[in-house]
XYZ file of C-alpha atoms in Angstrom:
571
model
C 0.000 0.000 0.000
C 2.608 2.462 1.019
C 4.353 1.977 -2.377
C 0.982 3.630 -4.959
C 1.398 6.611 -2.109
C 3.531 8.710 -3.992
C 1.504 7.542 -7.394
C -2.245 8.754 -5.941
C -0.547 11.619 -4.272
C 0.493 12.873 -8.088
C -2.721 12.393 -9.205
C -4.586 14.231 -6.147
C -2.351 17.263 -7.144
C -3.115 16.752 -10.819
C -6.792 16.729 -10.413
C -6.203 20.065 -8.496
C -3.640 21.814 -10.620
C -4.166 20.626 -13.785
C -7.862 18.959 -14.367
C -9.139 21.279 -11.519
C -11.942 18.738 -11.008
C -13.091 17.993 -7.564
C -14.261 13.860 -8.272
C -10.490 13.203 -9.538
C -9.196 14.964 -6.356
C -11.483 13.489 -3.944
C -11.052 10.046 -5.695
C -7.404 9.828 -5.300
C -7.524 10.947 -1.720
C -9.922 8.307 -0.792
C -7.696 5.724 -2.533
C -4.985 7.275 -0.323
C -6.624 6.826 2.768
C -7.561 3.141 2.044
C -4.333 2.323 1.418
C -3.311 3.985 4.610
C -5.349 2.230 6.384
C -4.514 -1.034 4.934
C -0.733 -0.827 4.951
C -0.952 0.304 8.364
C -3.113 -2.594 9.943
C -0.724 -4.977 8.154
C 2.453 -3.281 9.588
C 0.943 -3.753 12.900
C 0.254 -7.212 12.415
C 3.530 -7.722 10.920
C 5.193 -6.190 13.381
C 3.609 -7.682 16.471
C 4.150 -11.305 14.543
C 7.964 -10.543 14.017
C 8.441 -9.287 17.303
C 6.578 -12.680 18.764
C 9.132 -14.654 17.165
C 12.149 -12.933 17.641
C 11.257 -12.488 21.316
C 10.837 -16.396 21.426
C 14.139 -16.376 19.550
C 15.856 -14.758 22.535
C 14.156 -16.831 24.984
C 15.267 -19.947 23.010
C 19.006 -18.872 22.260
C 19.548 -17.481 26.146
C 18.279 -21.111 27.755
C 20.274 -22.508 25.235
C 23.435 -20.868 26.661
C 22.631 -20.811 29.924
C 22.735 -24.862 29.807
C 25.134 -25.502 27.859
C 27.295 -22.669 30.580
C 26.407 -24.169 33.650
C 27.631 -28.032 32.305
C 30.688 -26.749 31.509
C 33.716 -28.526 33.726
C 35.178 -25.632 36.250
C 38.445 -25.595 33.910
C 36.138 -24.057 31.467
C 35.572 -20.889 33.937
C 39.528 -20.783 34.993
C 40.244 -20.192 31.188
C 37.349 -17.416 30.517
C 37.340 -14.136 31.675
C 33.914 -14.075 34.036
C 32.716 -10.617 32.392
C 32.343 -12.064 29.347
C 29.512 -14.021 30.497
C 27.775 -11.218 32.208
C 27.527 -8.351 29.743
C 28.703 -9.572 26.424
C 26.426 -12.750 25.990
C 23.355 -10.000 26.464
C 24.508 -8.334 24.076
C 25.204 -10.654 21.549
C 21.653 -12.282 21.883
C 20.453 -9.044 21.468
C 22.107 -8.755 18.346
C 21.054 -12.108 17.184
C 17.355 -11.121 17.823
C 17.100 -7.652 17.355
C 15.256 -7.107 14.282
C 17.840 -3.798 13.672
C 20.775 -6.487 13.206
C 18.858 -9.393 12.270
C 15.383 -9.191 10.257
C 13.837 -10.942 7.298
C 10.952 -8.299 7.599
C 13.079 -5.241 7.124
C 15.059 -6.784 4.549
C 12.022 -8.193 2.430
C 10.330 -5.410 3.142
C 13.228 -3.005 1.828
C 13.863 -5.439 -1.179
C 10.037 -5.380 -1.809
C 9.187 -1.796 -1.704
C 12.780 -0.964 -3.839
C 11.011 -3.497 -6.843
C 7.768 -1.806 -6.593
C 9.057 1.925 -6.409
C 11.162 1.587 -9.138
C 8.685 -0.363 -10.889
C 6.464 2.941 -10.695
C 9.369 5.158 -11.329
C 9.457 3.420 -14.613
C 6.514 3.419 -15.214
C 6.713 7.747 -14.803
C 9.286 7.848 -16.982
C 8.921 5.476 -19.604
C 7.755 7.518 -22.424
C 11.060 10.527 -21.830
C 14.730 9.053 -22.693
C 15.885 11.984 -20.755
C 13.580 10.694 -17.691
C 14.801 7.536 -18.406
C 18.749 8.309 -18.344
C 18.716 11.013 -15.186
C 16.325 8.065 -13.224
C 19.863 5.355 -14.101
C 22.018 8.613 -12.933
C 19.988 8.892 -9.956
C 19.867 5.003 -8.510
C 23.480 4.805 -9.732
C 24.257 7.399 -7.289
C 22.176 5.744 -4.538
C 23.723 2.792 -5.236
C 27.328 4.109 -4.672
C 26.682 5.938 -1.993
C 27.289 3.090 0.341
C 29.885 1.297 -1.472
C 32.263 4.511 -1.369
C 31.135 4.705 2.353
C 31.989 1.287 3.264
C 35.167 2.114 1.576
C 35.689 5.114 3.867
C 35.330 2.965 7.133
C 37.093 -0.174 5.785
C 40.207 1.702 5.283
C 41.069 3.437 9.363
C 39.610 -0.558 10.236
C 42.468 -2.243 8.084
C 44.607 0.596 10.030
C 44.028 -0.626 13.723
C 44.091 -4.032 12.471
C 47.684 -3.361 11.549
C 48.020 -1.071 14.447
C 47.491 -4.345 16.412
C 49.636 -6.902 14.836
C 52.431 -4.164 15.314
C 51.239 -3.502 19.033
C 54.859 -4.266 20.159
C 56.744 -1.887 17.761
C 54.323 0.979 18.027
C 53.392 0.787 21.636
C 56.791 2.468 22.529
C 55.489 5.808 19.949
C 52.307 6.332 19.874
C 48.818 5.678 21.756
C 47.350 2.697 19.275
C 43.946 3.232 20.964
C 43.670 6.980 20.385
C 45.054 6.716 16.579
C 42.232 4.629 16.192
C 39.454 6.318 17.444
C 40.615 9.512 15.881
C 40.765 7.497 12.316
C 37.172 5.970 13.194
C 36.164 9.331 14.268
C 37.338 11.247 10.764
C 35.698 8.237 8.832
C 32.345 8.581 10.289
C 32.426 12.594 9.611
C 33.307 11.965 6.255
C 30.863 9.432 5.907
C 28.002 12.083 7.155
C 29.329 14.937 4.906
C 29.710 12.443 2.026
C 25.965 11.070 2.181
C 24.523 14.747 3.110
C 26.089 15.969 0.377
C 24.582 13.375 -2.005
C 21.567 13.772 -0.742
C 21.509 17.539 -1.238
C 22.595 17.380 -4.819
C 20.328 14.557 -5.846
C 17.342 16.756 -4.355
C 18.296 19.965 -6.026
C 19.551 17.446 -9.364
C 15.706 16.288 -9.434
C 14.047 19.556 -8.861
C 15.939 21.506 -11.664
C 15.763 18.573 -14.290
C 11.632 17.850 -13.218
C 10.782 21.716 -13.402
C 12.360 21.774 -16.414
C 10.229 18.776 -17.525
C 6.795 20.607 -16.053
C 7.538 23.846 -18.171
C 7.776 22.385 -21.403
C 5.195 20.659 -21.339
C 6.689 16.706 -20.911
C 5.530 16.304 -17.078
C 2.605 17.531 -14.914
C 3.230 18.758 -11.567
C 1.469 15.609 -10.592
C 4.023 13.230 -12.181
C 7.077 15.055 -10.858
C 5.618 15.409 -7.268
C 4.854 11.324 -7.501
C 9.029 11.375 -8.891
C 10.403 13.241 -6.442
C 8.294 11.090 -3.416
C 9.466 8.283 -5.182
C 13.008 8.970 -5.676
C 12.852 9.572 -1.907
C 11.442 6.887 -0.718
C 14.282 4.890 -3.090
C 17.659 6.511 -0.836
C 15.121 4.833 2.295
C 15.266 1.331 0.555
C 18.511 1.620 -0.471
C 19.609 2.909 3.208
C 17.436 0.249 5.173
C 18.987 -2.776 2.920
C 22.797 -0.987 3.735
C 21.771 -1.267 7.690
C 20.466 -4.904 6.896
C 23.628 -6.080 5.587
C 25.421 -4.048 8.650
C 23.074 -5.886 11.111
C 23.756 -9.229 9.325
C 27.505 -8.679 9.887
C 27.433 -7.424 13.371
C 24.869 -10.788 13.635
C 27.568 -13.270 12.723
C 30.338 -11.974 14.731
C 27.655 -12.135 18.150
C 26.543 -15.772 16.839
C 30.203 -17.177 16.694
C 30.969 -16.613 20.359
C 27.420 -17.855 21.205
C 26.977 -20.727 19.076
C 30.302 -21.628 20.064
C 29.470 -22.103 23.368
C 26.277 -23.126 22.961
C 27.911 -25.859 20.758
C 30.939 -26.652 23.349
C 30.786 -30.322 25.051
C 32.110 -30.641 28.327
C 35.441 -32.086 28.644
C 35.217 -33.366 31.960
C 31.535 -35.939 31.654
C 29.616 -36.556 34.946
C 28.288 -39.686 33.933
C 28.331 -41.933 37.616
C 25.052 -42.952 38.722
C 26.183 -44.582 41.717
C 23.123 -43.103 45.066
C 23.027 -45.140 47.814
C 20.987 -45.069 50.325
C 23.277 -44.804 52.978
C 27.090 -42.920 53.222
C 29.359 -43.325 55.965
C 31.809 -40.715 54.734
C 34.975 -42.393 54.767
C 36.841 -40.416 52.243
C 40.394 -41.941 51.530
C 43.258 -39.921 48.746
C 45.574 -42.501 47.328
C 48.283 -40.964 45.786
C 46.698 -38.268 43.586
C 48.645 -36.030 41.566
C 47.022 -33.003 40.230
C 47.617 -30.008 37.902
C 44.887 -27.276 36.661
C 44.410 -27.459 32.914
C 45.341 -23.820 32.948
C 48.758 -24.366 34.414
C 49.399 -27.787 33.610
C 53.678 -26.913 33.788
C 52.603 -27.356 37.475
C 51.624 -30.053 39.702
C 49.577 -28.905 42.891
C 49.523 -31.710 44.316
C 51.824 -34.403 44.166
C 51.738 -38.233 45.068
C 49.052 -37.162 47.742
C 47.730 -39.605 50.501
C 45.386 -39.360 53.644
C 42.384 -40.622 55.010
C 39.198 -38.656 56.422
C 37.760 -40.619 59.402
C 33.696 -41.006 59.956
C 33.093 -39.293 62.858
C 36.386 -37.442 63.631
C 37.765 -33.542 62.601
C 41.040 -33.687 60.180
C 42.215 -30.103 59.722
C 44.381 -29.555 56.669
C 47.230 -27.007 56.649
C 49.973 -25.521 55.272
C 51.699 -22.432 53.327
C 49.327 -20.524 50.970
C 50.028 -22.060 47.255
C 50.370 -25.319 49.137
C 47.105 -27.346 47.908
C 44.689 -27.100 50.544
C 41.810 -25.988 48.337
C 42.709 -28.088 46.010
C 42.470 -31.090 48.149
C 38.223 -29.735 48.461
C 37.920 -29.027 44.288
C 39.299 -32.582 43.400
C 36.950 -34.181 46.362
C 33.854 -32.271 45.314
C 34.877 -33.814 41.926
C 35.009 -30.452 40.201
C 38.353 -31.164 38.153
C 40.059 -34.426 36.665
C 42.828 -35.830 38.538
C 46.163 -36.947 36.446
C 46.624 -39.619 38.617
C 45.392 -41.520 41.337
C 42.366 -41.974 42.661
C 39.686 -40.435 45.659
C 37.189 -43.154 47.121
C 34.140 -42.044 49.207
C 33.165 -45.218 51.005
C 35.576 -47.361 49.179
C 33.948 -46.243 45.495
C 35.686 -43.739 42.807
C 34.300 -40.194 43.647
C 33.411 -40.420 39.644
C 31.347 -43.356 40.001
C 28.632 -41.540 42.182
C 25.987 -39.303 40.264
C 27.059 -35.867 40.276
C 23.972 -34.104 42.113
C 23.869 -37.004 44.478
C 27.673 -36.433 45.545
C 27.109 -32.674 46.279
C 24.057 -33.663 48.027
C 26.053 -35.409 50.631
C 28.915 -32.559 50.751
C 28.720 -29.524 52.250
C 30.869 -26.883 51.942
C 31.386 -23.358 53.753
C 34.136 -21.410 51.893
C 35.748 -18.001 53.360
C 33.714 -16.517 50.925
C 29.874 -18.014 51.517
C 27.912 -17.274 48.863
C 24.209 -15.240 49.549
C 21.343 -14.742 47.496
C 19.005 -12.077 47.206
C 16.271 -13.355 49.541
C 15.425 -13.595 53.243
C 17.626 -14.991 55.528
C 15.380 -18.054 55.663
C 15.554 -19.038 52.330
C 18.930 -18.119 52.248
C 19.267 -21.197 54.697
C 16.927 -23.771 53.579
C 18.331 -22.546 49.732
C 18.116 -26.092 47.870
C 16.261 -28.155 49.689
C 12.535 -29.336 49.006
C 11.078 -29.292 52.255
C 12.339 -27.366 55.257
C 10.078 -26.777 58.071
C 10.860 -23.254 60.219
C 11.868 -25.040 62.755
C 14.856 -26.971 61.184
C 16.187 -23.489 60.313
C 16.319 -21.623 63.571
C 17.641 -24.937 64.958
C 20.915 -24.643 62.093
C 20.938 -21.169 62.908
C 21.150 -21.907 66.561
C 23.860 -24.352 65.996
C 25.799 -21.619 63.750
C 25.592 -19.265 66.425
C 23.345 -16.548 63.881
C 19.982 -16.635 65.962
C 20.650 -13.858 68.371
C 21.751 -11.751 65.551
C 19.183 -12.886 63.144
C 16.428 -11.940 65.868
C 17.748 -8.582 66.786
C 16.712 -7.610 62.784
C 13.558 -5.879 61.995
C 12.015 -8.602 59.577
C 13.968 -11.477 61.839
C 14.525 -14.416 59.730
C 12.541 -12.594 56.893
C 15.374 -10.182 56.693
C 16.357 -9.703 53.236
C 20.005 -10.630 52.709
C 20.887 -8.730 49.934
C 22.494 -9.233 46.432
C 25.636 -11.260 48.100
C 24.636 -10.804 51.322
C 25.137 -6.852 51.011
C 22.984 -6.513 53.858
C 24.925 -8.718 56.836
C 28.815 -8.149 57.714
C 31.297 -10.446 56.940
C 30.899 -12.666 59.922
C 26.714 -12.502 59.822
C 27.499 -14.134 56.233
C 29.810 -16.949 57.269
C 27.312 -17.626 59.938
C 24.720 -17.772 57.848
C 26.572 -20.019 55.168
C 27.544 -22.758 57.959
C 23.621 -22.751 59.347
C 22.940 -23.344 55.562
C 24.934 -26.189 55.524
C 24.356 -27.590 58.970
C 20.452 -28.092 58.301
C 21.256 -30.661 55.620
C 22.856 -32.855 58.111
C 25.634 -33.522 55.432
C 27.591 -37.340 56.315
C 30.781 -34.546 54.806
C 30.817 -31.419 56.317
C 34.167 -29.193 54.912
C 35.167 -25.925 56.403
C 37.553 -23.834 54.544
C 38.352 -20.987 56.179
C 34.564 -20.661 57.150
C 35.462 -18.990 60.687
C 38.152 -16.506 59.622
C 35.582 -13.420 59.949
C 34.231 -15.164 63.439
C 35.077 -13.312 66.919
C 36.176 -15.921 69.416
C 32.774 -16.275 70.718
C 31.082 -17.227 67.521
C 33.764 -20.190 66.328
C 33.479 -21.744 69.846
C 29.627 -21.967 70.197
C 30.251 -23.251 66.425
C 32.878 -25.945 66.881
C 30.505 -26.990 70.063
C 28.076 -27.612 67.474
C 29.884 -29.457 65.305
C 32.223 -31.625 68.022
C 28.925 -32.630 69.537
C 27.402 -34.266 66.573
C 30.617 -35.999 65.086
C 28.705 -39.044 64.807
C 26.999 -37.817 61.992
C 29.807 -36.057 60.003
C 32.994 -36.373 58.384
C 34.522 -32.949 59.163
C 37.635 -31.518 56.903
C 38.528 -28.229 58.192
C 41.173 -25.811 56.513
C 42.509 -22.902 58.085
C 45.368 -20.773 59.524
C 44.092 -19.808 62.674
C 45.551 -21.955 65.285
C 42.209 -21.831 67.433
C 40.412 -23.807 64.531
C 42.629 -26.735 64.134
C 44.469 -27.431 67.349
C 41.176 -29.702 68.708
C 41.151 -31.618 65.279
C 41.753 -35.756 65.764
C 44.133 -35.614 63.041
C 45.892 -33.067 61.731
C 47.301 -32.614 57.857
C 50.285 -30.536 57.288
C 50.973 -29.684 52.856
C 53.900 -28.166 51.611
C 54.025 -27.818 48.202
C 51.772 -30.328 46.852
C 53.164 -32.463 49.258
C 51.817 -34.555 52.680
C 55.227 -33.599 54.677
C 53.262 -34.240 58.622
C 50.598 -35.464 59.657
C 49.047 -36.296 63.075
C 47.474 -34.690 66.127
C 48.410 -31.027 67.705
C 50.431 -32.415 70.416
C 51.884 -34.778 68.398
C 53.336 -32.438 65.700
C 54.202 -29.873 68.146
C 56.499 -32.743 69.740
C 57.946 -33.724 65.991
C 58.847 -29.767 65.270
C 58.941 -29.469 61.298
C 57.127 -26.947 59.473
C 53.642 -27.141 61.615
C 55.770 -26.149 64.554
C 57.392 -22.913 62.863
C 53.575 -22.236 61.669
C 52.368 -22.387 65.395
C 55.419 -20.582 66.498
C 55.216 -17.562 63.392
C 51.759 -17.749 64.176
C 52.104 -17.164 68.148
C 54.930 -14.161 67.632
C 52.713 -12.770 64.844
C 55.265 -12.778 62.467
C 54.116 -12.748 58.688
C 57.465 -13.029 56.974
C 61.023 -15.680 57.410
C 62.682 -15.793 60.173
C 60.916 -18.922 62.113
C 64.292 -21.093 61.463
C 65.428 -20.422 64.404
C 62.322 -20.245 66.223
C 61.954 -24.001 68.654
C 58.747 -25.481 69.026
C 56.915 -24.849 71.946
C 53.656 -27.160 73.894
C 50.872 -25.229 75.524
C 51.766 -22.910 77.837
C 55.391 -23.174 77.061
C 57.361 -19.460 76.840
C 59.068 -17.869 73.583
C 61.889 -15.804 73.152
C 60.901 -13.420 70.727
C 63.797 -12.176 68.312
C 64.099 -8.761 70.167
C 65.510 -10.702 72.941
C 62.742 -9.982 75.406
C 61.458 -12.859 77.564
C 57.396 -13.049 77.464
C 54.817 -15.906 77.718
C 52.722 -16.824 74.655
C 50.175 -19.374 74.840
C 48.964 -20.920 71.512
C 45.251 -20.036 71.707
C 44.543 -16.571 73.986
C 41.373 -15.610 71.444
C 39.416 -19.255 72.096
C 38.299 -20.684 76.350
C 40.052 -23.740 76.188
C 37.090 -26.261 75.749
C 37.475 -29.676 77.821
C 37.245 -32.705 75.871
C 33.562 -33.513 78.074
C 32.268 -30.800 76.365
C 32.035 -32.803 73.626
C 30.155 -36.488 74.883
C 29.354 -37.446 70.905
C 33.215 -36.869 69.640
C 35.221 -39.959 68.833
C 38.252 -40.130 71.136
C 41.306 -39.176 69.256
């Protein structure tokens, strides 16, 4: 409909100007307004069917994605930059759908309305050779319009690619990024000035040449209104089918990082089914070697052995870099090992079925994360049924109820986006009650008490000492306080076991867990703790400065009798 516009718009004027009769004039209009009418009720219904199934499109592609994401193997995350799967992929499946970049309507429509328009240009012009060779002149012009323009950007975008590739020899002389935008910036003006200019000579080009037409006689003022609209209406075809092809190219380049992933098999396949009813929690490491995929020159952990006890605390620790968190990714079965092998209950930790593993693991990391909901659901987060009471019971047992209680909204409290809302400690809290109310036959602690006052990690290690019949606990941390009660205690140096045993036992041996107790106990952060002896409970220090003073290994925690515990196994 919207291309016989221009064509009834002639005649309107025609039946004015030049038949000056009042039925021509009012016939044309009312053709007009049909045809309004018309094309407009299908452009709606066009439009609201294209936007349907784009917006279905994006739906589709972003599920896609976000599956094929989260059953990636954790390797996959170490080697991709986490903002790229936060911003970019929105954009990119915006690109996909957006009917700017990507759209059969605009393009159809574009190609459609360019056949018909020129069809009626012809069909102006048909009976003029002059019409005929100014309308070539004219489209030609349209038509190389873009081409020269394309030209103009291509040529700064060939420039930063070699800018680039000779990043190292020009990064010494001049600022890459600023050439480049300044290049960009001086092809885009010309671009603008360019097209302006074309426009503006092509509109004064047609006016001239069509009132030269109307005075002699060849043309109403009908026809070379209708010629001018037309013409018009041409650049807009010609312009929507240039952004087409831009939106198709911009299109591509989105859909080859997306489809990519969307595409990508996991390397590491979680195919166990092994559930059983039951777990004790023995957990037993026979001599696994391990290296991330991302730094496979090194080996974290090397020739490693231990066994976790049902029912007793083993505390691993060592020097950062040593392979204590480590030990927790390769048991929660989150990266291949290169050799060796962890059993849980005498069975390959890759035999079980993947959810069922993590659904008898628990971990609390340094850094718990919270979700943006209450405090409650924050808690019972994950599980199917969990009455109210079950959570103020973990809480209780975590040591967050009194603070909980003292909020406005209680256990309603909103948490915030990570927690925002609760301090540092409030969070770790919160974290352990979350995994405490799942009663886990695992329980692992790494660092989960390092933002705890004294108070806090002793009401929780009450809780969890008390109900060591149900757990196998695996505890990592530096602070003396949270490791010195553990039945058996781990000591890593470089990817190695180098110790291993109870408090008083390794205290008595001296080696490295001595000089950590003793750097620990003078505060010292840096060397030095060569020289330093081991020291038992209670024993005195001589600090380096010479002075003679008293430092007993745990002044933050009550020391805690061994009958405050009735359910711990004896060590």
């Amino acid at each position: 409909g919207e291309t016989f516009l221009p064509y009834y718009t002639g005649l309107a004027i025609d039946g004015i100007v030049v038949q000056k009769s009042m039925d021509r004039f009012s016939t044309a209009v009312l053709v007009m307004s049909l045809l309004a009418i018309g094309s407009s009720f299908a452009a709606g219904i066009r439009g609201g069917v294209f936007t349907l199934i784009f917006a279905r499109l994006n739906i589709r592609l972003r599920n896609c994605l976000f599956r094929s994401l989260v059953s990636q193997e954790m390797s996959f995350f170490d080697e991709n930059r986490t903002g790229w799967f936060l911003s970019p992929p929105g954009f990119a499946l915006t690109s996909l759908s957006h009917p700017r970049f990507f759209s059969p309507r605009l393009a159809l429509l574009s190609y459609s309305r360019l056949g018909a328009d020129r069809g009626s240009t012809r069909m102006l012009v048909v009976r003029n050779r002059g019409r005929k060779l100014f309308t070539f002149f004219v489209f030609l012009i349209f038509m190389l319009t873009p081409r020269a323009a394309s030209c103009t950007v291509r040529d700064p975008q060939l420039r930063a690619q070699r800018t680039n590739v000779s990043t190292r020899s020009l990064g010494c002389c001049v600022s890459n990024d600023k050439c480049t935008k300044i290049s960009i910036v001086l092809a885009d003006s010309g671009l603008f000035f360019l097209f302006q200019l074309t426009l503006l000579v092509v509109q004064v080009s047609i006016l001239y040449y069509g009132g030269h037409l109307v005075i002699s006689g060849q043309m109403t003022s009908g026809n070379l209104i209708s010629f001018i609209i037309y013409e018009f209406v041409l650049g807009d075809c010609m312009e929507s089918i240039g952004s087409v092809y831009s939106g198709l190219m911009q299109g591509v380049g989105a859909a080859e990082k997306v489809f990519e992933f969307i595409d990508r098999k996991p390397m590491m396949v979680h195919d166990g089914s092994l559930a059983p009813d039951h777990v004790d929690g023995k957990v037993e490491f026979r001599n696994v070697t391990f290296s991330y995929r991302t730094r496979s020159a090194t080996q974290v952990l090397q020739n490693v052995s231990f066994t976790l006890h049902p029912g007793k605390v083993t505390a691993l620790v060592g020097p950062s870099g040593s392979g204590k968190s480590s030990c927790v990714n390769i048991l929660e079965n989150f990266y291949p090992l290169q050799d060796g092998q962890v059993l849980l209950d005498g069975h390959p930790i890759n035999m079980y079925d993947h959810k069922y593993l993590h659904s008898v693991i628990s971990l609390v990391s340094q850094e718990p994360v919270l979700f943006a909901r209450s405090i409650a659901d924050n808690i019972s987060y994950g599980l199917t049924s969990a009455s109210f009471e079950s959570v103020v019971q973990a809480a209780q047992k975590a040591n967050a109820h009194n603070f909980i209680t003292e909020l406005q909204d209680g256990y309603h409290t909103e948490a915030g986006e990570k927690g925002a809302q609760l301090s540092g400690g409030q969070k770790q809290r919160v974290a352990i009650a979350r995994a405490l109310i799942r009663a886990p036959p695992i329980l692992i602690l790494d660092e989960a008490t390092s933002a705890l006052d004294a108070e806090s990690e002793h009401a929780i290690q009450q809780a969890i000492y008390g109900d060591l019949q149900n757990h196998t606990v695996l505890v990592i941390a530096h602070r003396l306080s949270t490791v010195e009660r553990a039945h058996n205690i781990i000591v890593l140096d470089k990817g190695r076991v180098v110790q291993q045993g109870s408090h008083k036992e390794l205290m008595e041996e001296g080696g490295l867990y001595s000089k950590l107790v003793q750097r620990q106990i003078l505060g010292l952060e840096g060397g030095g703790t060569d020289s330093v002896q081991p020291a038992a409970r209670g024993d005195s220090v001589k600090a380096p400065s010479g002075l003679e003073e008293e430092f007993r290994i745990d002044h933050s925690l009550p020391a805690v009798a061994q009958d405050d515990f009735p359910n711990a196994a004896p060590k």
